[in-house]
Amino acid sequence: MSPQITPIADTAQDLELSERILTPDGTRIANPQLDAYVADVDAAQLRALHRDMVILRRIDAEGVALQRQGQLGLWAPCQGQEATQIGTARALAPQDYVFPSYRETGVIYARGAQPGDYVRMWRGEEGAGHDSTALRVAPLQIIIGAQTLHAVGYALGISHEGADEVAVAYFGDGATSQGDVNEAMIFASSYRAPVVFVCQNNHWAISEPVSVQSQYPIAGRAPGFGIPSLRVDGNDVLACMAAMRWALDHARSGKGPAYIEAVTYRMGPHTTADDPTRYRQEGELEAWRRRDPIARLEAHLKSLGELGEEQFAETQAAADAVAKEMRAACLGMTTRPPLAVFDGVYAEPHTGLERQRSEYAAYLATFEGEA
Amino acid sequence: MSPQITPIADTAQDLELSERILTPDGTRIANPQLDAYVADVDAAQLRALHRDMVILRRIDAEGVALQRQGQLGLWAPCQGQEATQIGTARALAPQDYVFPSYRETGVIYARGAQPGDYVRMWRGEEGAGHDSTALRVAPLQIIIGAQTLHAVGYALGISHEGADEVAVAYFGDGATSQGDVNEAMIFASSYRAPVVFVCQNNHWAISEPVSVQSQYPIAGRAPGFGIPSLRVDGNDVLACMAAMRWALDHARSGKGPAYIEAVTYRMGPHTTADDPTRYRQEGELEAWRRRDPIARLEAHLKSLGELGEEQFAETQAAADAVAKEMRAACLGMTTRPPLAVFDGVYAEPHTGLERQRSEYAAYLATFEGEA
Amino acid sequence: MTELTLGKALGAGLRQAMKDDEKVVLLGEDIGRLGGVFRITDGLLDEFGATRVIDTPLAESGIVGMAVGLAFRGYRPVVEIQFDGFVYPAFDQIVSQVAKLHYRTQGRVRMPITIRIPWAGGIGAAEHHSESPEAYFVHTAGLRVIAVSNPEDAYRSLRQAIASDDPVIFFEPKRLYHHKGEVDLEAPLADAPPMGLARVVRPGTDATLITYGAMVSTALQAAEAAEDEGISLEVIDLRSLSPVDYDSVAASVRKTGRVVVAHEASREAGVAAEVIASITERCFEYLESAPLRVTGHDVPYPPAKLEKYHLPDLDRLLDAVDRVLDRPNSLTGAEA
Amino acid sequence: MTELTLGKALGAGLRQAMKDDEKVVLLGEDIGRLGGVFRITDGLLDEFGATRVIDTPLAESGIVGMAVGLAFRGYRPVVEIQFDGFVYPAFDQIVSQVAKLHYRTQGRVRMPITIRIPWAGGIGAAEHHSESPEAYFVHTAGLRVIAVSNPEDAYRSLRQAIASDDPVIFFEPKRLYHHKGEVDLEAPLADAPPMGLARVVRPGTDATLITYGAMVSTALQAAEAAEDEGISLEVIDLRSLSPVDYDSVAASVRKTGRVVVAHEASREAGVAAEVIASITERCFEYLESAPLRVTGHDVPYPPAKLEKYHLPDLDRLLDAVDRVLDRPNSLTGAEA
Ligand SMILES: Cc1ncc(C[n+]2csc(CCOP(=O)(O)OP(=O)(O)O)c2C)c(N)n1
Ligand SMILES: Cc1ncc(C[n+]2csc(CCOP(=O)(O)OP(=O)(O)O)c2C)c(N)n1
Ligand SMILES: [Mg+2]
Ligand SMILES: [Mg+2]
């Protein structure tokens, strides 16, 4: 093996250097590698993907609004990443299991989240926003990268059982620097575990551009661990779906892990607590606005004559309805009673904690009847 | 970027698949990539390398013997890895700084260790066997992989000062699975730090064959992080020296980190506490005996007519002398007094610990005069 | 009853747990063909195969993180950390994931993970091989912490830990691995005392000596030595460090009024501090003297040749006993 | 004297430390252009440049490990951990390297590393953003642990921590970042009280209330409320958690005979346990009632809407004060 250097990624050209099917202006181009994976996607399905993305953007906007109105403690917007999330999540089979980070609103949406699921955690009501078993999605993960190892463990179980399932880990570009994410690739490769790694490279980890984490394309790391990878235009929903189908097929057929880097962009702040004007240029944002994932599919559908006014209006109405339900669910939430602070620490009685609980109950009782 | 898989390493053929200058029978072959780096190495220098390796093997044998005789708590033999350690360490400049694991006896030897330095830690006298400042070698590191990050931090300092120095991290094949080692590559790459990573792939991490850590050549990982790498025959001292000079040059000239995987073999047990017959076949050992690094250089020198009887005898005598000094230093060590248990915890007084120390001193004093 | 070493008893416990429940899988470095560096898993690879006895890459965070994923899928992973000092790379996964996921999900996701840790000093080992990190885990809500002191307890507690639906950090005193004792391999688990209970290993009346792990035998020696001087010590083996069985502890303290708590771990914010604070809260009016701690010093674990000056031994225990009994002793001398 | 928020005081402390010693370098996530998510390092990148204010890849073990390497080369690295809950991935580097290297090398290798941790709860944050992990570090020999409670102390202690040749874990109560106070930016560091000392923030005679960090103000409120009922509380701000200034603590306890120790961290084997065990050892004969703890419960930090039932507040402090004073109160009721 000789000295070799992976080519330096040109971040300005990042998107152009990745696999795509739809160009930013909505033109469909041939992609010999990916086309086969979306050969079955007809106009109706394209419209469904469009609808998903519009609804997701609406959910996201509602999340931001609810936070601004003091209803949520925090919200992590995914605007700009709709194609990545919808494209990959719509490729999943029902039996697959997802280990997300905190920004995968689109993934839990696609897995069938209830309106309240989007906000329950951000509102501070519960530690997990949705029912993991029902959605087959682990609780949102805030510890950067930790979930990737969980996905590998889960996948090891799948493979030992010979089940027809895949575990999927979502994480960001920043996460790729964490030891855990690298260990996850190593373990997955050693065990040939049926796991798909989806790195959403949205170009920023809070204020740090992706070049702080890597001066080279992130997808280039996986092959060194023996994991095939694809670098895909994350604002092209078709390419994302195709890439994900390739990866899932690979994992499902016993060939081991696969890795996708979806090159996209976080259009909003890191979270509602963040002020991106402190660290990034309006020009960069502007350039990415022209690559908007929804506008792109819209242009494509329109060029096919497949997105009429009526359809458009119906989609908007559906999105508003979801947002309304989400808001109602949020506002309708009641906080659990004080003693709930002790609930669920252990599955079996723990004498120390039980004593604390009863002492605290007795203490609380002294306030009863007080104003 | 397209789906790609690094070729599966054929561990049986591992050595053949790496860069070399001397074949196992001692024949010198042309290596266009490496030759230039050892063009200056004449017969006298080759003899010096041979001498180093013989002395190192003798030191190692003495370590094992001292442990068997109850003089050391443990010893981690490096037999079989002499070419890797001597070849790379002899390429260092005096001002370079090494962050070793626990098996780099050859490296601390080459950096000018005193006889007692080899054993002081293994005997349990002190936490670090040698004076780091004097040798420019950090204390032996037992936490697998932790030292690689230290090397990167040190190298960042070098680069900010513009100093003509390189930091070097040594670690094993098993260590490559640790998060820290991967983070070290990431940080080194992002900062283009002047650090050289030397992975001694000795095929085993205690009982686990390297295939548990990686089913693909370890050197193949570095390029994905933007770090050029070389996979070198670790039993070929010339190739190791050449590769290390390449890597050091690369780092020293401001191009950032470089990575070497030296493919070698641990001929002995993991440590004196290990019983390798439980997990590896005699046949494998036999195959590697035929690739012995010392025998190889001997054969080469003899074919050049450069290793006479006299020279050979002198080398053996020198090795015996070092071993004797080492033994004498070991047996002559006196354990520090009981209160030394408190020494050096803090650089500045810590009231809590000072109190404990004086209480313990008072307690010990009560035994004074007792039988 | 069978005579087994503590190490063999642990192996028997693992084997039985794996037979009882096919969801039990073992993960760790060198636990397969080698049977672990302490041979605790010896023979299990042959018996249960490589899908249940899993040699892992060398990365503790990876091992525990993978165990979390297996738990999500309904497994009961049993992790072996090779030595106490190597648990720290897994600390984040243990503290932020293993300990919290059940709470975060209000019990919808269970983490029945057992993390076995060959533990503590006294074996003349190299750096990082003699740590006593139990207090870190005791302080971490969501975990249970067990420390065993003899083969019978090791066999039973390990099976209980694995059967528990909660995560358990399971400490195995390395220096007792070769100590022998009688083990009843046939006794049904259901008949065993629950995992969280302490045990009075020697009843006494003058003072209570509380400890756990390998120091239980030192405490028993101390009790014997004290008996020669006419002092009756009650010795309590805590067995469970989270929860601590304060009912048993308090019962003893109410009887004796005098307490020494001992462990190898260093002192500041260690388990002994917890035990003494709790005893003081619960039994203040029964205390006849200040409860004392006998612990490792607040120093990193020292090099092997100095460890005997770090580890509490018989003399240091007896010295503390003298002091809680207000007897003239080494420190207070004739003044007391 | 200048009026500054605690956050700005920390920034001023960093700036001064960087001016005083060019070997001081800052490392962390988002500390450069953004100035940190709490803006503590705001402006420092512009002032000192990218070789001294270093944005790092997103990996805490990497950050601390790199700081160790910089210390080997004679630097004084100051690490910012973004939030308390993100220090755990660095635990191994902190416990096995930062804390031990000076000891292992008998002082030949120094680790003058300061690890700043925005800390604790009460700000309605998401999961993993409200942790109180100080006991882990207090239990770790080789580290010093500081917890500040006001701008003046923050400014001074941070400079002392950075100037110290020992590693310091430096806790900054997030919920006080915007609290203002007078800071003497010009006072020479040499004139300041040493880093390890506690401070009596309010003298009193009936009972001693011991705490640190953001709870110091809660304790002061409690003292005021108690005064209305004719009870005189002495409030101690520990400031340093390792070492704890037991001379000051003991002096107070000898005077009052009654003690409450409070913190947000959970109870089992927490800092309060340590303080109470030490007080009991040193002042047993002066104690008139059992020292009590008021702490977070032994649960993982709860979701934001429940945190007020977790964090000790004025009422819980007063309740405990009543109990150590043997006054009828919520728990003991009329019985006491
Ligand atoms: C272990 C850990 N360290 C730090 C943080 C703080 N933090 C939250 S999000 C974030 C950036 C993550 O960037 P990336 O992985 O690219 O994901 P993105 O937010 O862009 O989706 C950081 C540093 C954290 N949550 N966990
Ligand atoms: C963090 C950590 N985990 C586990 C160990 C136990 N251990 C010591 S050496 C070793 C194998 C190391 O293998 P490798 O990196 O290939 O180095 P080699 O011993 O072959 O030189 C293991 C698992 C350790 N020292 N540190
Ligand atoms: Mg990102
Ligand atoms: Mg090896």
Short mmCIF file of N, CA and C and ligand atoms in Angstrom, two decimals, chain B residues 81 102-103 171-175 199-206 208 210 213 264 266 270, chain C residues 58, ligand 4:
data_model
loop_
_atom_site.label_atom_id
_atom_site.label_comp_id
_atom_site.label_asym_id
_atom_site.label_seq_id
_atom_site.Cartn_x
_atom_site.Cartn_y
_atom_site.Cartn_z
N GLN B 81 9.30 -8.12 17.27
CA GLN B 81 8.98 -6.76 16.84
C GLN B 81 10.22 -5.85 16.82
N TYR B 102 2.93 0.15 26.07
CA TYR B 102 3.71 -0.55 27.11
C TYR B 102 4.71 -1.51 26.51
N ARG B 103 4.69 -1.71 25.18
CA ARG B 103 5.53 -2.76 24.61
C ARG B 103 6.76 -2.19 23.90
N PHE B 171 1.31 2.38 18.90
CA PHE B 171 0.16 1.64 19.43
C PHE B 171 0.00 0.34 18.66
N GLY B 172 -0.85 -0.52 19.15
CA GLY B 172 -1.00 -1.84 18.55
C GLY B 172 -2.19 -1.96 17.61
N ASP B 173 -2.33 -3.11 17.00
CA ASP B 173 -3.47 -3.35 16.12
C ASP B 173 -4.77 -3.31 16.91
N GLY B 174 -4.75 -3.85 18.12
CA GLY B 174 -5.97 -3.83 18.93
C GLY B 174 -6.40 -2.40 19.22
N ALA B 175 -5.43 -1.56 19.48
CA ALA B 175 -5.71 -0.16 19.83
C ALA B 175 -6.49 0.58 18.74
N CYS B 199 1.44 2.17 13.95
CA CYS B 199 0.67 1.02 14.41
C CYS B 199 1.52 -0.22 14.25
N GLN B 200 1.85 -0.86 15.36
CA GLN B 200 2.55 -2.14 15.28
C GLN B 200 1.49 -3.23 15.21
N ASN B 201 1.21 -3.65 14.01
CA ASN B 201 0.25 -4.74 13.86
C ASN B 201 1.00 -6.05 14.07
N ASN B 202 0.94 -6.52 15.30
CA ASN B 202 1.63 -7.79 15.62
C ASN B 202 0.64 -8.96 15.57
N HIS B 203 -0.46 -8.74 14.89
CA HIS B 203 -1.46 -9.77 14.62
C HIS B 203 -2.33 -10.20 15.78
N TRP B 204 -2.00 -9.79 16.99
CA TRP B 204 -2.80 -10.22 18.13
C TRP B 204 -3.00 -9.10 19.12
N ALA B 205 -4.18 -9.05 19.68
CA ALA B 205 -4.47 -8.22 20.84
C ALA B 205 -4.85 -9.24 21.92
N ILE B 206 -3.90 -9.54 22.75
CA ILE B 206 -4.01 -10.70 23.65
C ILE B 206 -4.46 -11.89 22.81
N GLU B 208 -7.03 -12.07 20.74
CA GLU B 208 -7.87 -11.78 19.58
C GLU B 208 -7.03 -11.51 18.34
N VAL B 210 -6.11 -10.10 14.69
CA VAL B 210 -6.38 -8.75 14.18
C VAL B 210 -7.70 -8.70 13.41
N GLN B 213 -10.53 -6.91 15.05
CA GLN B 213 -10.50 -5.44 15.03
C GLN B 213 -10.80 -4.92 13.63
N THR B 264 3.92 -7.03 11.67
CA THR B 264 4.92 -7.84 12.35
C THR B 264 4.22 -8.94 13.15
N ARG B 266 4.00 -10.85 17.17
CA ARG B 266 4.42 -11.00 18.56
C ARG B 266 4.80 -12.46 18.76
N HIS B 270 1.43 -12.46 25.21
CA HIS B 270 1.05 -11.04 25.33
C HIS B 270 1.84 -10.39 26.46
N LEU C 58 -11.45 -4.10 20.60
CA LEU C 58 -10.88 -3.54 21.83
C LEU C 58 -11.38 -2.11 22.07
MG MG E 4 -1.30 -6.40 18.81
#
